[in-house]
XYZ file of C-alpha atoms in Angstrom:
686
model
C 38.156 5.097 -13.474
C 35.779 7.915 -12.538
C 32.595 8.737 -14.417
C 29.973 11.426 -13.917
C 26.261 10.704 -13.807
C 23.551 13.321 -14.090
C 20.826 12.923 -11.476
C 17.789 14.994 -10.615
C 18.193 16.094 -7.013
C 14.905 15.170 -5.265
C 15.206 18.011 -2.723
C 16.499 20.962 -4.738
C 15.068 19.923 -8.116
C 18.421 20.695 -9.757
C 20.410 18.359 -12.007
C 23.443 17.217 -10.040
C 26.524 15.756 -11.693
C 27.722 13.039 -9.347
C 31.116 11.412 -9.576
C 30.879 7.654 -9.472
C 33.570 4.989 -9.448
C 33.506 1.458 -10.829
C 32.151 0.395 -7.441
C 28.858 2.231 -7.935
C 27.037 -1.024 -8.631
C 28.171 -2.385 -5.285
C 26.172 0.303 -3.540
C 23.127 -0.022 -5.723
C 22.951 -3.793 -6.034
C 24.623 -5.140 -2.909
C 24.348 -2.803 0.058
C 20.626 -2.261 -0.506
C 19.857 -5.786 -1.681
C 18.173 -8.646 0.155
C 21.195 -10.964 0.203
C 21.653 -10.582 3.966
C 17.946 -11.202 4.503
C 18.139 -14.433 2.494
C 21.214 -15.607 4.364
C 19.450 -15.000 7.679
C 16.332 -16.886 6.520
C 16.927 -20.045 8.544
C 13.684 -21.709 7.422
C 14.567 -21.244 3.754
C 18.159 -22.402 4.209
C 17.295 -25.493 6.242
C 14.668 -26.636 3.765
C 16.899 -26.025 0.768
C 19.590 -28.128 2.432
C 17.158 -30.948 3.238
C 15.873 -30.888 -0.352
C 19.368 -30.842 -1.854
C 20.549 -33.668 0.394
C 17.522 -35.783 -0.578
C 18.062 -35.089 -4.313
C 21.749 -36.048 -4.103
C 20.796 -39.255 -2.270
C 18.256 -40.167 -4.977
C 20.840 -39.694 -7.731
C 23.465 -41.671 -5.820
C 20.979 -44.497 -5.208
C 20.769 -44.913 -8.999
C 24.543 -45.402 -9.159
C 25.138 -42.018 -10.840
C 27.497 -39.179 -10.079
C 25.669 -36.146 -8.722
C 26.367 -33.175 -11.010
C 24.601 -30.007 -9.874
C 23.672 -26.869 -11.800
C 22.971 -23.935 -9.471
C 21.390 -21.048 -11.420
C 21.570 -17.666 -9.713
C 24.030 -18.844 -7.097
C 24.443 -15.461 -5.376
C 26.783 -16.133 -2.460
C 27.331 -19.745 -3.520
C 25.508 -21.004 -0.437
C 23.310 -23.565 -2.207
C 26.283 -24.905 -4.167
C 28.223 -25.402 -0.948
C 25.209 -27.173 0.514
C 25.178 -29.496 -2.487
C 28.843 -30.410 -2.178
C 28.472 -30.884 1.584
C 25.533 -33.203 0.874
C 27.754 -35.397 -1.326
C 27.489 -33.892 -4.812
C 30.475 -34.741 -6.987
C 30.612 -31.417 -8.806
C 28.641 -28.201 -8.995
C 28.380 -25.529 -11.680
C 27.313 -22.264 -10.019
C 26.011 -19.618 -12.434
C 25.858 -15.943 -11.430
C 25.393 -13.157 -13.983
C 26.207 -10.178 -11.706
C 29.998 -9.818 -11.763
C 30.543 -8.374 -8.236
C 28.366 -11.129 -6.804
C 30.201 -13.808 -8.783
C 33.489 -12.458 -7.419
C 32.140 -12.635 -3.872
C 30.887 -16.191 -4.451
C 34.345 -17.179 -5.707
C 35.950 -15.850 -2.511
C 33.316 -17.508 -0.314
C 33.714 -20.878 -2.054
C 37.506 -20.674 -1.749
C 37.324 -19.660 1.929
C 35.184 -22.707 2.668
C 37.494 -25.082 0.789
C 35.126 -26.019 -2.059
C 36.907 -24.451 -5.049
C 37.968 -27.878 -6.362
C 34.340 -29.025 -6.722
C 32.458 -25.791 -7.409
C 32.967 -23.779 -10.577
C 31.621 -20.202 -10.567
C 30.402 -19.196 -14.038
C 29.935 -15.437 -14.450
C 27.263 -15.545 -17.164
C 23.540 -15.509 -17.606
C 22.373 -19.133 -17.609
C 21.083 -18.769 -21.175
C 24.673 -18.051 -22.293
C 26.205 -21.104 -20.593
C 27.562 -23.757 -22.947
C 28.008 -27.525 -22.470
C 30.784 -29.653 -23.951
C 34.543 -30.309 -23.829
C 35.303 -26.646 -24.574
C 32.221 -25.263 -22.842
C 31.475 -23.837 -19.418
C 30.074 -27.200 -18.304
C 31.711 -30.487 -19.231
C 28.415 -32.362 -19.090
C 24.758 -31.754 -18.497
C 23.729 -31.698 -14.835
C 21.360 -34.239 -13.296
C 20.389 -32.006 -10.350
C 18.999 -28.510 -10.948
C 19.127 -26.161 -7.953
C 17.750 -22.647 -8.266
C 16.634 -19.659 -6.257
C 15.185 -17.565 -9.068
C 12.010 -16.527 -7.301
C 10.575 -13.222 -6.203
C 7.417 -12.339 -4.298
C 5.359 -13.014 -7.436
C 7.273 -16.293 -7.995
C 8.074 -15.677 -11.669
C 9.036 -11.986 -11.667
C 12.790 -12.592 -11.916
C 12.443 -14.596 -15.121
C 12.243 -18.037 -13.511
C 10.141 -19.553 -16.308
C 12.444 -18.628 -19.247
C 15.493 -19.694 -17.213
C 13.968 -23.093 -16.394
C 12.794 -23.508 -19.975
C 16.302 -22.929 -21.335
C 17.960 -25.094 -18.663
C 15.781 -28.113 -19.466
C 16.488 -27.737 -23.168
C 20.241 -27.171 -22.986
C 21.828 -27.621 -19.541
C 20.278 -30.534 -17.626
C 19.525 -34.167 -18.342
C 16.040 -35.446 -19.089
C 14.375 -36.576 -15.869
C 16.734 -34.549 -13.702
C 16.119 -33.917 -10.037
C 15.112 -30.341 -9.184
C 15.317 -28.415 -5.919
C 12.780 -27.027 -5.406
C 10.723 -29.767 -7.030
C 7.541 -27.730 -7.539
C 5.848 -24.445 -6.730
C 2.155 -23.861 -6.007
C 0.364 -20.516 -6.265
C -2.596 -19.802 -3.962
C -5.201 -17.033 -3.970
C -8.086 -15.766 -1.862
C -10.781 -13.291 -2.908
C -11.620 -10.564 -0.384
C -13.441 -7.299 0.166
C -11.272 -4.691 1.875
C -11.947 -0.984 2.169
C -8.349 -0.358 3.143
C -6.763 -2.311 0.291
C -9.269 -1.110 -2.303
C -8.353 2.496 -1.435
C -4.917 1.769 -2.956
C -6.398 0.891 -6.345
C -8.219 4.008 -7.537
C -9.449 7.464 -6.544
C -12.704 7.311 -4.595
C -15.312 10.109 -4.448
C -14.904 12.622 -1.622
C -16.865 15.650 -0.425
C -15.373 19.085 0.212
C -17.316 22.293 0.814
C -20.628 20.616 0.058
C -19.440 19.459 -3.372
C -18.247 16.057 -4.536
C -14.873 15.452 -6.154
C -15.263 12.533 -8.536
C -12.758 10.275 -10.263
C -12.734 10.366 -14.067
C -15.025 7.686 -15.598
C -12.082 6.085 -17.413
C -10.433 5.389 -14.055
C -13.309 3.082 -13.108
C -12.801 1.127 -16.334
C -9.003 0.953 -16.040
C -7.204 -2.318 -15.306
C -4.846 -0.431 -13.001
C -1.116 -0.527 -12.469
C 0.509 -3.488 -14.234
C 3.108 -4.100 -11.518
C 2.446 -6.363 -8.556
C 1.673 -4.883 -5.153
C 4.019 -6.817 -2.874
C 3.665 -6.241 0.859
C 4.084 -7.881 4.244
C 0.516 -9.186 4.244
C 1.002 -10.390 7.811
C 0.588 -6.731 8.828
C -2.901 -6.566 7.280
C -4.936 -8.353 9.965
C -8.010 -10.404 8.941
C -10.305 -7.861 10.625
C -9.417 -5.447 7.798
C -10.955 -7.613 5.081
C -13.941 -9.885 4.464
C -13.128 -13.304 3.033
C -15.288 -14.105 -0.012
C -13.661 -17.337 -1.201
C -11.819 -20.340 0.136
C -8.067 -20.440 -0.384
C -7.798 -21.574 -4.006
C -4.929 -23.574 -5.468
C -4.510 -21.692 -8.737
C -1.683 -23.576 -10.494
C 1.520 -25.541 -10.012
C 4.883 -25.574 -11.783
C 6.852 -28.851 -11.804
C 10.507 -27.852 -12.017
C 11.874 -31.369 -12.632
C 9.988 -31.452 -15.939
C 10.313 -29.190 -18.997
C 8.918 -25.749 -18.161
C 7.195 -23.413 -20.598
C 7.359 -19.626 -20.429
C 4.405 -19.273 -22.811
C 1.438 -17.236 -21.523
C -1.221 -19.323 -19.768
C -4.336 -18.916 -17.704
C -5.924 -21.106 -15.034
C -9.519 -20.966 -13.830
C -10.773 -22.213 -10.462
C -14.544 -22.289 -9.755
C -15.891 -22.023 -6.202
C -19.015 -20.956 -4.294
C -18.704 -17.572 -2.566
C -18.360 -18.054 1.184
C -19.834 -14.626 2.068
C -21.759 -11.728 0.549
C -19.783 -8.639 -0.377
C -17.959 -6.635 -3.011
C -15.185 -8.665 -4.637
C -12.316 -6.206 -4.926
C -8.961 -7.731 -4.111
C -7.094 -11.009 -4.530
C -4.540 -11.971 -1.888
C -1.931 -14.342 -3.269
C 1.154 -16.237 -2.176
C 3.043 -19.413 -3.070
C 4.944 -22.270 -1.548
C 7.652 -24.618 -2.766
C 8.086 -28.339 -2.174
C 11.736 -29.246 -2.013
C 11.057 -32.957 -2.675
C 8.646 -34.917 -4.918
C 6.584 -36.144 -1.942
C 6.022 -32.619 -0.612
C 7.345 -33.443 2.849
C 9.825 -30.538 2.789
C 7.678 -27.462 2.286
C 8.595 -23.785 2.442
C 5.550 -21.486 2.439
C 5.108 -17.766 1.889
C 1.648 -17.726 3.482
C 1.069 -14.747 5.816
C 1.462 -15.221 9.551
C -2.289 -15.406 10.177
C -2.292 -18.621 8.100
C 0.430 -20.175 10.257
C -0.640 -22.659 12.984
C 1.659 -20.835 15.422
C 2.059 -17.178 14.362
C 4.835 -16.668 16.938
C 6.967 -19.185 15.018
C 6.232 -17.656 11.630
C 9.455 -17.492 9.535
C 9.769 -13.796 8.676
C 11.416 -12.822 5.403
C 11.568 -9.695 3.275
C 12.956 -11.125 0.033
C 9.716 -13.107 -0.459
C 6.511 -11.466 0.732
C 2.894 -11.739 -0.417
C 0.981 -10.192 -3.320
C -2.127 -8.052 -3.531
C -3.905 -7.942 -6.904
C -6.766 -5.549 -7.620
C -9.660 -6.616 -9.811
C -10.390 -4.297 -12.756
C -13.709 -3.391 -11.086
C -15.738 -4.295 -8.015
C -17.974 -7.338 -8.487
C -20.870 -7.970 -6.073
C -21.114 -11.609 -4.964
C -23.657 -13.394 -2.793
C -22.915 -16.184 -0.334
C -23.233 -19.539 -2.118
C -23.092 -17.962 -5.580
C -20.978 -19.856 -8.113
C -18.077 -17.776 -9.400
C -14.692 -18.455 -11.015
C -11.321 -16.879 -10.313
C -8.858 -16.808 -13.204
C -5.129 -16.193 -12.937
C -3.158 -15.394 -16.075
C 0.561 -15.066 -16.520
C 3.133 -14.209 -19.128
C 6.819 -14.958 -18.624
C 7.260 -12.390 -15.832
C 3.962 -11.453 -14.150
C 0.533 -12.580 -12.930
C -2.928 -10.976 -12.932
C -6.416 -12.017 -11.838
C -10.005 -11.743 -13.050
C -13.360 -12.822 -11.624
C -16.094 -14.425 -13.743
C -19.657 -14.962 -12.554
C -20.691 -16.896 -15.665
C -18.104 -19.526 -16.572
C -17.850 -22.454 -14.176
C -15.347 -24.479 -16.137
C -12.001 -24.950 -14.446
C -8.654 -25.893 -15.977
C -5.923 -24.106 -17.870
C -5.512 -22.557 -21.298
C -2.892 -20.966 -23.522
C -5.418 -18.668 -25.205
C -6.802 -15.234 -24.491
C -3.951 -14.121 -22.215
C -3.418 -10.368 -22.452
C -1.584 -8.472 -19.735
C -3.660 -5.559 -18.360
C -2.267 -2.055 -18.639
C -3.247 1.332 -17.243
C -5.344 3.313 -19.720
C -6.396 6.228 -17.480
C -2.850 7.527 -16.756
C -3.620 7.940 -13.044
C -1.927 4.639 -12.176
C 1.167 5.814 -14.031
C 1.573 8.939 -11.873
C 0.021 7.970 -8.516
C 1.531 5.071 -6.599
C -0.697 2.762 -4.560
C 0.262 4.431 -1.254
C -0.508 7.766 -2.918
C -4.008 6.570 -3.850
C -4.443 5.564 -0.206
C -3.283 8.996 0.902
C -5.659 10.833 -1.450
C -8.537 8.639 -0.225
C -7.754 9.183 3.480
C -10.774 11.100 4.815
C -9.065 12.150 8.068
C -6.142 13.594 6.161
C -8.523 15.402 3.792
C -10.309 16.900 6.800
C -7.010 18.240 8.183
C -6.238 20.054 4.938
C -9.758 21.411 4.458
C -9.872 22.708 8.048
C -6.557 24.443 7.536
C -7.675 25.980 4.234
C -10.944 27.213 5.750
C -8.970 29.127 8.376
C -6.548 30.628 5.840
C -8.664 31.428 2.772
C -10.687 34.559 2.066
C -12.696 35.639 -1.006
C -9.672 37.524 -2.412
C -7.194 34.677 -2.067
C -4.982 33.946 -5.058
C -3.637 30.435 -4.466
C -0.802 28.481 -5.990
C -0.421 24.799 -5.148
C 3.018 23.213 -5.467
C 2.768 19.422 -5.193
C 2.615 16.563 -7.699
C -0.909 15.444 -8.575
C -2.471 17.112 -5.551
C -6.172 17.717 -4.910
C -5.401 20.752 -2.724
C -6.105 23.279 -5.504
C -9.547 21.701 -5.986
C -10.154 21.960 -2.222
C -9.174 25.646 -2.307
C -11.475 26.381 -5.233
C -14.449 24.668 -3.580
C -13.774 26.535 -0.335
C -14.074 29.929 -2.008
C -10.685 31.123 -3.249
C -10.742 33.872 -5.870
C -8.161 32.246 -8.166
C -6.401 28.925 -7.954
C -3.329 27.727 -9.831
C -1.815 24.263 -9.683
C 1.842 23.819 -10.565
C 2.541 20.322 -11.926
C 5.918 18.783 -12.697
C 4.818 16.885 -15.818
C 2.246 16.905 -18.576
C 0.858 13.594 -17.347
C 0.143 14.972 -13.858
C -1.470 17.994 -15.520
C -3.763 15.782 -17.621
C -4.834 13.645 -14.649
C -5.778 16.681 -12.529
C -7.640 18.250 -15.469
C -9.610 15.011 -15.911
C -10.569 15.026 -12.221
C -11.743 18.632 -12.628
C -13.755 17.679 -15.693
C -15.364 14.677 -13.978
C -16.333 16.904 -11.058
C -17.851 19.573 -13.364
C -15.095 22.002 -12.355
C -13.284 22.463 -15.664
C -11.674 25.879 -15.920
C -12.015 26.711 -12.237
C -8.387 25.765 -11.555
C -5.620 26.756 -13.937
C -3.235 23.792 -14.155
C 0.295 24.762 -15.184
C 3.107 22.506 -16.332
C 6.255 24.350 -15.368
C 9.233 24.426 -13.078
C 9.040 27.023 -10.289
C 11.895 29.128 -11.670
C 10.280 29.125 -15.125
C 6.960 30.137 -13.641
C 8.638 32.912 -11.656
C 10.055 34.381 -14.862
C 6.668 34.427 -16.610
C 4.310 35.260 -13.719
C 2.141 38.365 -14.191
C 2.939 40.990 -11.511
C -0.746 41.885 -11.106
C -1.542 38.376 -9.910
C 0.553 38.179 -6.753
C 0.163 34.956 -4.796
C -1.500 35.398 -1.424
C -1.521 31.699 -0.446
C 1.252 29.295 -1.458
C 0.255 25.771 -0.499
C 1.513 22.229 -0.747
C 0.991 18.902 0.980
C 3.972 18.646 0.262
C 4.182 15.578 -1.990
C 6.557 14.964 -4.878
C 6.863 11.792 -6.917
C 10.667 11.996 -6.895
C 10.905 11.905 -3.095
C 12.354 8.763 -1.547
C 13.218 9.889 1.972
C 10.880 12.024 4.111
C 12.994 15.187 3.887
C 13.118 15.086 0.106
C 9.761 16.873 0.188
C 11.683 19.935 1.371
C 11.661 20.597 -2.365
C 8.582 22.645 -1.445
C 10.927 25.014 0.414
C 13.091 25.443 -2.686
C 9.979 26.115 -4.770
C 8.841 28.709 -2.227
C 12.289 30.350 -2.485
C 12.203 30.407 -6.294
C 8.764 32.057 -6.179
C 9.613 34.628 -3.493
C 9.103 37.616 -5.816
C 5.667 36.346 -6.847
C 4.361 36.266 -3.267
C 2.425 39.121 -1.702
C 4.168 40.963 1.109
C 1.899 39.291 3.659
C 1.497 36.006 1.748
C 0.544 32.889 3.677
C 2.564 29.723 3.201
C 0.899 26.390 4.015
C 2.488 24.462 5.576
C 4.312 27.277 7.327
C 7.048 24.970 8.619
C 8.185 21.385 8.884
C 9.868 19.421 11.639
C 12.160 16.431 11.301
C 11.335 13.957 14.063
C 13.056 10.833 15.348
C 12.559 7.942 17.728
C 15.010 5.213 18.731
C 13.549 1.802 17.899
C 13.902 -1.930 18.350
C 12.741 -3.774 15.253
C 11.037 -7.117 15.523
C 12.499 -8.346 12.223
C 13.672 -5.550 9.913
C 17.122 -5.483 11.547
C 17.896 -8.757 9.749
C 18.331 -7.030 6.388
C 21.436 -5.220 7.678
C 22.740 -7.776 10.185
C 26.262 -9.068 9.457
C 26.265 -12.302 7.486
C 29.347 -13.820 9.150
C 28.424 -17.481 9.021
C 25.317 -19.113 7.627
C 24.674 -22.603 8.924
C 28.199 -24.129 8.807
C 29.484 -21.912 5.960
C 31.553 -18.735 6.199
C 29.959 -16.051 4.025
C 31.716 -13.058 5.573
C 32.789 -11.935 2.096
C 29.243 -10.596 1.808
C 29.903 -8.334 4.790
C 33.101 -7.160 3.124
C 31.167 -6.265 -0.030
C 28.480 -4.403 1.858
C 31.005 -2.506 3.968
C 33.038 -1.712 0.874
C 29.984 -0.271 -0.834
C 28.982 1.735 2.224
C 32.516 3.079 2.695
C 32.395 4.239 -0.923
C 29.854 6.824 0.185
C 31.055 9.820 2.170
C 28.786 9.053 5.123
C 26.302 6.558 6.394
C 22.781 7.060 5.123
C 19.208 6.544 6.151
C 17.063 4.180 4.100
C 13.379 4.529 3.129
C 11.075 1.848 4.547
C 7.257 1.661 4.969
C 7.340 1.016 8.716
C 3.674 0.005 8.947
C 4.898 -3.276 7.410
C 7.733 -3.698 9.924
C 6.701 -3.733 13.598
C 8.993 -1.966 16.027
C 9.042 -0.715 19.601
C 9.988 2.817 20.544
C 12.808 2.769 23.080
C 12.850 6.556 23.402
C 10.198 9.227 23.355
C 9.584 10.734 19.896
C 11.407 14.043 19.623
C 11.836 16.948 17.235
C 15.403 17.334 16.017
C 15.302 20.008 13.297
C 12.757 22.606 12.119
C 12.507 24.275 8.706
C 10.751 27.673 8.512
C 8.936 28.084 5.200
C 8.149 31.744 5.972
C 11.803 32.344 5.119
C 13.726 31.414 2.000
C 16.182 28.524 2.053
C 19.250 29.803 3.939
C 22.664 30.008 2.345
C 24.536 28.521 5.295
C 24.157 24.958 6.628
C 21.814 24.276 9.525
C 23.114 22.055 12.298
C 21.400 20.256 15.145
C 22.996 18.212 17.913
C 21.571 16.535 20.959
C 20.731 13.301 22.692
C 17.650 11.196 23.299
C 17.277 9.039 26.390
C 16.403 5.353 25.953
C 13.525 4.968 28.395
C 12.546 1.370 27.602
C 14.479 -1.845 27.871
C 15.350 -3.482 24.564
C 17.859 -3.751 21.743
C 18.196 -0.460 19.873
C 18.744 -1.245 16.192
C 18.572 2.344 14.994
C 16.301 5.341 14.664
C 13.181 6.046 12.637
C 12.840 9.501 11.063
C 9.885 11.335 9.559
C 8.551 14.788 8.786
C 5.665 16.636 10.373
C 4.149 19.503 8.399
C 2.553 22.356 10.323
C -0.353 23.558 8.177
C -1.398 26.105 10.806
C -0.425 26.673 14.415
C -3.093 24.138 15.420
C -3.087 21.590 12.563
C -0.157 19.275 11.877
C 0.070 16.398 9.412
C 2.533 13.610 10.156
C 4.239 11.378 7.603
C 5.466 9.105 10.379
C 3.792 8.224 13.649
C 0.037 8.115 13.159
C -0.728 8.263 16.879
C 0.862 8.292 20.334
C 3.367 5.608 21.255
C 1.814 3.042 23.595
C 3.039 2.475 27.131
C 4.936 -0.608 25.914
C 6.446 1.336 23.036
C 4.274 -0.014 20.215
C 4.111 2.319 17.225
C 1.456 2.977 14.591
C 2.928 4.333 11.374
C 1.367 6.187 8.478
C 0.798 3.717 5.618
C 0.966 6.465 2.987
C 4.617 7.465 3.140
C 7.916 5.737 3.716
C 9.860 6.694 6.795
C 13.625 7.007 7.085
C 15.535 4.314 8.975
C 19.106 4.788 10.149
C 20.633 1.526 11.341
C 23.286 1.773 14.039
C 26.583 0.164 13.075
C 26.067 -2.144 16.088
C 22.818 -2.699 18.028
C 22.763 -1.252 21.560
C 21.204 -3.088 24.492
C 19.280 -0.556 26.543
C 18.497 -1.071 30.234
C 15.590 1.381 30.013
C 16.757 3.211 33.116
C 17.602 6.512 31.407
C 21.316 5.885 31.579
C 21.538 5.056 27.861
C 21.165 7.644 25.145
C 21.320 8.056 21.385
C 23.501 10.982 20.392
C 22.716 12.706 17.114
C 24.378 15.211 14.828
C 22.391 16.481 11.841
C 23.477 18.983 9.227
C 21.215 20.339 6.493
C 23.210 21.455 3.449
C 21.214 24.035 1.468
C 23.341 23.787 -1.672
C 22.222 20.204 -2.346
C 19.356 19.633 0.102
C 21.114 16.725 1.821
C 20.913 16.044 5.519
C 24.064 14.351 6.724
C 23.475 12.482 9.931
C 25.232 10.492 12.561
C 23.610 8.565 15.392
C 25.523 6.831 18.157
C 24.190 4.913 21.137
C 26.109 5.359 24.371
C 25.832 5.084 28.133
C 25.332 8.370 29.962
C 28.173 9.590 32.138
C-alpha cells in the first residue's frame, strides 16, 4: 500500500508530496539506528553475557528453573545469550514490529525458537497467566533500556511496571545496578553552547536579552562524545561525584527525585557546566562493570571501548556561579521519569535524596527553542564573526539597502552597526523574529533593523519597488537544514527575490563550493559495518533489514554527522567537486560533476566526508567542514558548529597510498527538488 506524506523540502523550501510504502519505518528506524553499533560493542556484549551467565547460575544454585524476561530485546541477542547460558525459557519483548520480526528470524536461524518467545508488545501491555503472553513470572530480568542519559528511553517506568506485574519478588536483574556520576567544570568552549555571549562589532556591543541570562536553557540533554573534549579545554572544579544509584533487582520508582552531594571545590573558577556519565554493574558484587566514562578517565585510553549508542552528557547550570578553592558547595541532580538536570548550591551542605521540590527546567527566553547548542557556539565564535564583519566592511556603503536571509542571524545587526542605510532581516518564523527583536532591544538598537516574518516569494510580491535591495546577504544558516547542501535554500531565496535586487546588487556569499575528502574513520565506520555474526550468534537478518531499507530509496545517501566528535584521517587531499554561483538564479537544468580523487595515504577508506564552503568575497571564505589544513599524517580538524555529510562506501577500500587508488565520484544537482544525487566508488587506477 502506498501513501503520500507532505514534507517541507529543506533546500527549495517547497512542500513536497513524497510517496512512501509500508517499509518507510525500516528506513527511519532501522537503517539510521544504532543497532549495528550495539552489536559491534564487544565490551557491552561480553559483560552482558558474563552477567547473564552469573545470574542464571545463581538461580540454578537455588534449585529453580531460570525463566528470563528480556525487555526491549531488539535483535534477540541478550535472549540468545541467556538460553546459551542455561536459561530454561526466555520471554523477549519488543514493541517495534519490524524489529520483532527480525528478532524472530534471528532466533529461528540460531535454533532457539523452542526456548525463546518473541512478544511484539510494549512491556506494560504484556500479560501473565495461562492465557497470557507469559505463562509465569520471570525470575531473571534482562534489559537494555538505556540511553546516554540512562533513563531517557523510559527505563524507570518499564522497570517499575515489570517489578509489579512481570517478575518475581527478589528476582535477579542484569544489569544489577546503575550509578550516575558528575563533575563540575568551567569551560569557555562548552559554555558558549549554552547562551548568547556579548560581542563587539563596529565599536558597539551586541548584548543578549536579560531574560536569556535568567533562563534555565534547553530542556533536552546535550549528549556528545566527551572523549573528544580534552581536559585542557576545561577547568575541573569538583571531584567526580557519585550522584545516585538505581538497584534494578529491587522495585524501582519512576517518581521524581533529587539527590544532593556536598563537596569542597578543588579549584577557583566559574562553575558553568556539569559533565555526567554512568556505569552499570552486571552482578551484585560489582565485579562485572561496564562504564560510559570518557576515554580520558580510562587507565589505558588506547583500549577505551568506543560506542555511539551510549555517550556522555553535558548539562549547563542555569547561571554561572563563582566558586573558590576549598569552598563548601553542593551539587544537586534531579530527575523525572525521563530526564535529569543539575543545580549548584553554595548554602546547603546536607546530602541525601528527596522526593520534593523537583521541577523540570524549561526555556523561558525562546532563544533555546530556536537556536541549537551548536548554533549558539557558532554565533559566539569570534573568528567567524570577524570573517563576516570584514566581508561586510568591504561590501557596504552609506547607501546600502540590505536584506538578510538566514534563520536567527546576527548579520543584519552587523550590517546596521557597520553603516548600512537600511537593513531588513527575513525570518522564517515568528519565534525567530521575536528573538532577534529582543537582541536588538537589549543592545539599544530597536527599530534600526526591520525584522520581517515572511517567505521569500511572499516578500517578493509585497516589496516596494523604490526600496531595491543592493546587498542580499546570508550566512547561510537555516534551522531545517540537515545536510551541508541544504543551506542552498539561500540560492532559491535569491532566485525568488531576483526582481527586488538592484541591477548591480551584491550577493554575499557570492558562491558556494561543495568539497570532499576520502577518509578513514577511527570508529564511526562501526555504525554501518555489516552485523553478520555477533559473538557466536548469527544476526545477519539485521543486515537484510538495513539493506532492504536502503534499497527502498532510489539511491544511496549521505548522512549528517558532527565529525569533530568522530576522529578520522584524510586519505586524499581535500578537493572541490561542485560550485554554485549565487550571482545567477537557480538553473532549470541539472548540474553534473564527475571526477576522481587520488588516495595519497595508506589506510582503509570507509567513505568520504562532504561540506560546503561559502565565498563571502573573493578573499574571504567560511567553511562548514575542515577548520584548518589537513596534517601531514592526514589528521583533520572539523568545524564544531555544523554537521558534515558522510557517504559510506558499500565496502571499505584498502589504500596503498601510492597514488594508484582513487575514489571516483558522480554528483548531480537537481534544481527541481534541490537534491544532490551522488555515487562514490573506490577503485585501483589503470
